[in-house]
Amino acid sequence: MKKSNFVLYALTLLVFLSCQRAPSGSKTDLSVPWRFHSGDDPAWIAASFDDSKWEQINPTDIWEHQGYKNLDGFAWYRIRVAIPHSLTDDAVIKDSLQIRLGKIDDYDQVFLNGELIGENGINIAVKTEPRPDFFKGHSCWELDRRYVLAVNDPRIHWDQENVIAVRAYDQGGAGGMFSKPFDIGMVDLPDQIKFDFSQGGFAFEGDSLTSKQFAITNVSKKENFKGMLTIRAARCDNGNQLFKQQTALNITPDTRTVFTVNIKKDLAVPAILYFSFIEINSGREVSEQLEMPYILTPKPGKAPRINGASVFGVRPWSPFLYKVAATGEPPLIYSAENLPEGLHLHADDGLITGLVSKKGDYKVKLKVTNKVGTDEREFTIKCGDLISLTPPMGWNSWNVWGLSVSDKKVRQAADAFVSSGLINHGWTYINIDDGWEDKHDKNGNILTNYKFPNMKEMCNYIHSLGLKVGIYSSPGPRTCGGYEGSYTFEEKDAQHYADWGIDYLKYDWCSYGGIAPNPSDYQLKFPYREMQKYIRKVKRDIHYSLCQYGMGDVWKWGNEVDGNSWRTTGDIEDSWESLSGIGFSQSQCSPFSAPGRWNDPDMLVVGQLGWGPKLHYTRLTPNEQYTHMSLWALLAAPLLIGCDLTQMDAFTLSLLTNDEVLAINQDPLGKQASQVFKSDVCQIWGRDLADGSKAIGLFNLSEDPQSVDVKLDDPGLKGRWMMRDVWPQKDLGLVQTHFSMNVPPHGARLLVLRKD
Ligand code: GAL
């Protein structure tokens, strides 16, 4: 238990109801301490080598978490283990033994009793000399390390002691063994028969969930499996079965067969699909489970409701463009009282345009009316030096299109902001990432490549919709995608961006590493200062987004170089490891976030992604996506959607249009949440809001449901609070001293406590 100045809690962890995984068969566990040594020495291959003086290490977690913080390069793991013949007794597949070693970041060679048996996830079937350059090329950190040997392989010493030695190489960042499973056992039915859900997301028709495609793959080249496929769905809250269907199957060797399951479920109810294949002869089962999307965000009502930030920063004389975000039955009529001189509000679309010349805070009253009613809201325009007073909200092309971005795809994204209604919830920026550049011409003008025939015209089009445009470059000669960067052309490039009408610049370190290979603090800041000098010269407000993956603790000095946001980490991916690794490590940056100065834990990985051109549906489960949005809201993170907006399903849209979740992100106090409690399975993050309320996120990092008991002992939390469940937008009643809440696996509960 940990005391914090925000909340003090006792945490009771209870496993409730269904949604559990089945236990595995008979295996020798390897998730026990191994011997560990940094460095590299061929003598460590030998079974006879005495490693008893080596340190012990847990193989299921990276070495940085176990006292080897700055270790990059080589290190070895060794373990002595018996391989009993009895493992073969109840095996369905009698001829193959497997050694599973979780994952290894980045590369590995695995030796059994002094002989190489595997390398970077690939089996080495016969005696082979280790390859000296096994640690070069594309990182293998995400590959499962499963090494298979024939039972009569002489490298196995049955019923005797065996020595497994693993040579690992980390090319930077996290390093070494991690993840699960770690064991030795016979190859089993689940190793041969696989359920594959990567066909795409669940199908929706309008707001209803209709079906899901999946495939069954038999990876065995010779075995045929006959049995019964059962698919059932059960609610997570009470375990009640929603439906069940059974089919007899004959799964022939080396095949992949696609099936469709039709879904019957209330959209709001969290439920799980259970897949099971039972093989007739052995009675062995292969099973998988899949969370079904559930929508918590209520649909916008017919009455007008003004959304989006309540504060907006602009510099004197910069072109002003702000779209009043509002939902409600059209047509909506917009008006405003006390607009500063020089600004004009367009009554039919809510666009505010013009120029403000005088510095100052202008308290404006916005009004939106339709035939059902009227909504009013105070809106402060702060004309001064600081822009981006709330985190930017928009779309970025990278996570979906990668380098295949084009004018057409960017315009489609802008159109989709309008047609999907995202624009009515405060979504504003349409950002082009890497892949638009050509060369600088002989006069130093940056040219666009054939995919962007007319950048200015495209920007005008996007602005005409009430949206803003972002662009990307690098301080180095080349961008990360190999396109032309801004090195030595900073001034001209900045002017060009302004002429086109750019409102946001992501400036990515990339090849600047070649100019400053071991950058000092000064060198880390220099290229960012350099570009900002010219960005500040142009007559436009350009959000300045630093991208250098957190080097030199950028959150401590990003404001010094006048950045509006700065990436605190490497690139995010659509996996739980990546999302949770990044999201839950942001507490150290919290104190440095403020209006106009945002920590950026990278873009959203929901919906149809792919880093282009080929796309796939996010591999995050629905609960993980609730965690993603809840945490990014609490972290006051820039919200940049990274998916194909033309193919957005009802679930993804519901994640992105919850105005109460977005209001936490856009809270004008601009105070980023920090972690206030951490156990092995749960974390609690909290943030103060401008009106004195507290936003709290309860996160379950485990694979089982948990009940979290929260105690409000802190002096700042004395008194009675009205507790709001933010996703369904429902008051839960008064709380005073403590409360308990169920949190689903890898899921989140987002709460706001308001003074009673
Ligand atoms: C990476 C950056 C990504 C993306 C990419 C483009 O360095 O982190 O977000 O911008 O470059 O090449």
PDB file of C-alpha atoms in Angstrom, residues 12 23 60 76 140 294 342 352 377 396 398 407 509 568 571 598 622 656-657 661 667 739:
ATOM      1  CA  THR A  12      -8.554  -5.790  -2.402  1.00  0.00           C
ATOM      2  CA  PRO A  23      -5.034 -24.478 -17.292  1.00  0.00           C
ATOM      3  CA  THR A  60       9.584 -13.366 -17.786  1.00  0.00           C
ATOM      4  CA  TRP A  76      23.541 -14.775 -21.469  1.00  0.00           C
ATOM      5  CA  CYS A 140      12.893 -10.074 -33.561  1.00  0.00           C
ATOM      6  CA  TYR A 294     -19.338  -3.279 -26.240  1.00  0.00           C
ATOM      7  CA  GLY A 342     -11.867  41.242 -35.708  1.00  0.00           C
ATOM      8  CA  ILE A 352     -15.103  31.520 -36.156  1.00  0.00           C
ATOM      9  CA  ARG A 377     -21.210  27.777 -22.879  1.00  0.00           C
ATOM     10  CA  ASN A 396      -2.345  11.517 -38.433  1.00  0.00           C
ATOM     11  CA  TRP A 398       1.283   7.370 -40.169  1.00  0.00           C
ATOM     12  CA  ASP A 407      -3.560  13.849 -51.235  1.00  0.00           C
ATOM     13  CA  TRP A 509      14.901  13.642 -35.283  1.00  0.00           C
ATOM     14  CA  THR A 568       8.068  10.877 -24.673  1.00  0.00           C
ATOM     15  CA  ASP A 571       6.656   4.375 -31.657  1.00  0.00           C
ATOM     16  CA  TRP A 598       2.073  18.551 -23.679  1.00  0.00           C
ATOM     17  CA  PRO A 622     -12.108  -3.773 -26.652  1.00  0.00           C
ATOM     18  CA  LEU A 656     -13.671   8.679 -30.056  1.00  0.00           C
ATOM     19  CA  THR A 657     -16.891  10.598 -29.469  1.00  0.00           C
ATOM     20  CA  VAL A 661     -13.950  11.379 -21.765  1.00  0.00           C
ATOM     21  CA  ASP A 667      -9.651  20.160 -19.267  1.00  0.00           C
ATOM     22  CA  PHE A 739     -15.844   2.528  -2.820  1.00  0.00           C
TER      23      PHE A 739
END
